[in-house]
Amino acid sequence: MRLVLLGPPGAGKGTQGDLLADRLGIPKISTGDLFRANIAAETPLGLEAKQYMDAGNLVPSDVTNRMVESRIAEPDAAKGFILDGFPRTVDQAEALEKMLDEHEQPLNAVVSLEVPEDLVVERMLARGREDDTEDVIRNRMRVYRAETEPLLVHYDGLIVTVDGVGEVESVNNRIVAALGH
Ligand code: ADP
C-alpha cells in the first residue's frame, strides 16, 4: 500500500500517519520529521531547511525530493509507505511519479484530510511547535492554498476524502474504512 496524506498544516496528518503505519505495518515517511531530525543533528541539510521552515516557507524541491528519494529506497519502504507532508507542490508530485515509475510502484490512494481553517489554526496554536506562531502559521496556510491545494485536482482520480474533525480514533477508523480495509 502506497499512500499520500494530504491536508492543510495542522490537519492531523502526522498523528493519523503514525496510527495508519501501525495498522498497515508500513513506515510513515514525514518530510517535516526528516527535516527536524536533520536540524537536531545539525547536518548541512538541516541548516539549510531551518531557514525556510522558521519562516513557514517550503524548503526547495530539489533538496526535498532527493531526501525523499533516498528514504523510499530504504528496505522497509519496499512493501509500501505513507507519505506525510510530501508532495506539497505539483512539481514534487511529478518528481514522485518519476521515482515510483522507475520501480513500477504507483500510488494506491491519496487521502485528503478535511479540517476547517479556524480549527487547524487552533490546533497548531495549542501544539506550540517552534514554527507554530501566528505569523508563521498564517504564511504556511497561504503557501498551502497556493502550492499544495492544487494537488487535489492533480490527484483527482486517486483522492479519498475523509472528514478530519473529531476524535483521533474516529478519524483513523474513517480513513481505514474509506480505504476499504
Ligand atoms: P505541518 O503539516 O504542520 O505544516 P510539517 O512538519 O509537515 O508541518 O512541515 C513543517 C515545515 O517543513 C513546512 O512548513 C516546510 O517548511 C517544511 N516542509 C515539510 N515538507 C515539505 C515539502 N514536501 N517541501 C518543502 N518543504 C517542506
XYZ file of C-alpha atoms and ligand atoms in Angstrom:
208
model
C 0.000 0.000 0.000
C 1.487 3.326 -1.074
C -0.405 6.296 0.329
C -0.117 10.048 0.397
C -1.704 12.068 3.216
C -2.855 15.468 2.040
C -4.351 18.327 4.016
C -3.579 21.723 5.490
C -0.948 22.190 8.198
C -2.485 21.046 11.474
C -4.974 18.684 9.801
C -3.586 15.720 11.744
C -1.541 14.063 9.012
C 1.284 13.209 11.421
C -0.971 11.672 14.070
C -3.070 9.753 11.558
C 0.037 8.699 9.643
C 1.533 7.114 12.788
C -1.670 5.196 13.534
C -2.027 4.036 9.937
C 1.607 2.960 9.831
C 0.973 0.720 12.854
C -2.264 -0.646 11.441
C -0.900 -1.328 7.971
C 2.613 -2.370 9.023
C 4.370 0.068 6.703
C 6.554 3.074 7.561
C 5.304 6.644 7.740
C 7.631 8.988 5.917
C 7.253 12.589 7.050
C 9.349 15.254 5.332
C 8.739 17.615 8.281
C 10.077 14.954 10.710
C 13.048 14.210 8.443
C 13.912 17.920 8.296
C 13.513 18.295 12.077
C 15.793 15.285 12.676
C 18.396 16.898 10.413
C 18.060 20.190 12.290
C 18.524 18.400 15.624
C 21.624 16.624 14.290
C 22.906 19.913 12.840
C 23.526 18.415 9.397
C 24.053 20.707 6.366
C 20.603 19.659 5.116
C 19.099 20.654 8.470
C 20.844 24.016 8.469
C 19.511 24.751 5.001
C 15.968 23.574 5.758
C 15.690 25.501 9.033
C 15.711 28.965 7.482
C 12.738 28.071 5.269
C 10.814 26.249 7.977
C 11.216 29.059 10.505
C 9.537 31.420 8.042
C 6.815 28.934 7.094
C 8.106 28.662 3.539
C 8.724 25.483 1.573
C 12.201 24.008 1.542
C 13.377 23.988 -2.110
C 12.082 20.964 -4.008
C 15.465 19.702 -5.256
C 16.648 19.229 -1.657
C 13.311 17.766 -0.547
C 12.955 15.400 -3.492
C 16.443 13.978 -3.008
C 15.752 13.349 0.670
C 12.502 11.514 -0.135
C 14.043 9.502 -2.937
C 16.745 8.099 -0.678
C 14.235 7.410 2.117
C 11.809 5.441 -0.070
C 14.724 3.419 -1.422
C 15.351 2.003 2.082
C 14.361 -1.661 2.537
C 11.483 -1.038 4.974
C 9.670 1.009 2.304
C 9.725 -1.794 -0.253
C 6.356 -3.153 0.917
C 4.714 0.269 0.979
C 4.726 3.593 2.807
C 2.640 6.518 3.960
C 3.877 9.908 2.838
C 3.091 12.759 5.234
C 3.892 16.271 4.016
C 5.116 15.177 0.620
C 4.368 16.009 -2.134
C 3.474 19.579 -1.286
C 3.632 21.048 -4.801
C 2.696 19.826 -8.265
C 6.384 19.692 -9.240
C 7.087 17.452 -6.208
C 4.179 15.218 -7.258
C 5.707 14.903 -10.716
C 9.107 14.079 -9.203
C 7.452 11.438 -7.028
C 5.713 9.923 -10.038
C 9.096 9.564 -11.718
C 10.651 7.912 -8.653
C 7.765 5.450 -8.370
C 7.613 4.729 -12.103
C 11.226 3.599 -12.001
C 10.225 0.910 -9.505
C 6.806 0.288 -11.073
C 5.175 1.164 -7.768
C 2.247 3.518 -8.398
C 0.369 5.220 -5.563
C -2.754 3.412 -4.377
C -4.545 6.408 -2.891
C -4.241 9.999 -1.755
C -6.119 10.619 1.489
C -7.365 14.204 1.758
C -7.956 15.108 5.414
C -10.516 17.881 5.572
C -10.470 20.252 8.540
C -11.819 23.838 8.569
C -9.170 26.559 8.679
C -10.168 28.048 12.067
C -9.828 24.610 13.669
C -6.375 23.862 12.197
C -5.116 27.248 13.398
C -6.496 26.497 16.884
C -4.795 23.065 16.889
C -1.425 24.479 15.805
C -1.514 27.265 18.405
C -2.240 24.629 21.069
C 0.594 22.397 19.776
C 3.092 25.261 20.028
C 5.873 23.876 17.837
C 8.641 26.370 17.013
C 7.004 27.224 13.671
C 3.530 27.433 15.224
C 3.465 31.174 15.921
C 0.582 33.166 14.499
C 2.529 34.925 11.708
C 4.289 31.762 10.584
C 1.024 29.773 10.670
C -0.633 32.416 8.519
C 2.170 32.128 5.967
C 2.028 28.306 5.985
C -1.717 28.448 5.288
C -1.090 30.864 2.412
C 1.611 28.574 0.999
C -0.735 25.594 1.429
C -3.519 27.248 -0.555
C -1.213 28.452 -3.333
C 1.142 25.471 -3.691
C -0.424 22.371 -2.155
C -4.178 22.669 -2.686
C -3.786 22.301 -6.491
C -2.744 18.702 -5.746
C -6.412 17.892 -5.063
C -7.005 18.429 -8.781
C -3.707 16.865 -9.829
C -4.582 13.641 -7.962
C -8.248 13.734 -8.951
C -8.788 10.017 -9.616
C -6.820 8.871 -6.543
C -8.348 11.152 -3.907
C -10.164 9.638 -0.933
C -11.780 12.430 1.098
C -12.029 11.992 4.869
C -13.548 14.319 7.472
C -10.667 15.156 9.834
C -12.823 16.633 12.625
C -13.402 14.528 15.740
C -11.567 12.069 17.986
C -8.230 10.774 16.715
C -9.547 7.178 16.777
C -12.750 8.050 14.900
C -10.830 9.862 12.197
C -8.489 6.888 11.886
C -11.406 4.477 11.535
C -12.883 6.729 8.857
C -9.630 6.621 6.901
C -9.357 2.842 7.135
C -12.990 2.449 6.087
C -12.558 4.873 3.193
C -9.537 2.879 2.006
C -11.689 -0.231 2.053
C -9.689 -2.071 4.750
P 2.701 20.976 9.003
O 1.999 19.860 8.281
O 2.067 21.292 10.320
O 2.897 22.192 8.135
P 5.284 19.688 8.636
O 6.090 19.083 9.712
O 4.697 18.802 7.598
O 4.161 20.513 9.388
O 6.162 20.781 7.862
C 6.896 21.779 8.544
C 7.731 22.577 7.548
O 8.692 21.705 6.895
C 6.974 23.237 6.387
O 6.395 24.470 6.749
C 8.110 23.373 5.344
O 8.952 24.469 5.646
C 8.914 22.095 5.545
N 8.447 21.011 4.645
C 7.841 19.857 5.008
N 7.550 19.101 3.928
C 7.976 19.805 2.853
C 7.960 19.577 1.437
N 7.423 18.468 0.903
N 8.507 20.514 0.635
C 9.051 21.609 1.127
N 9.099 21.913 2.437
C 8.564 21.027 3.296
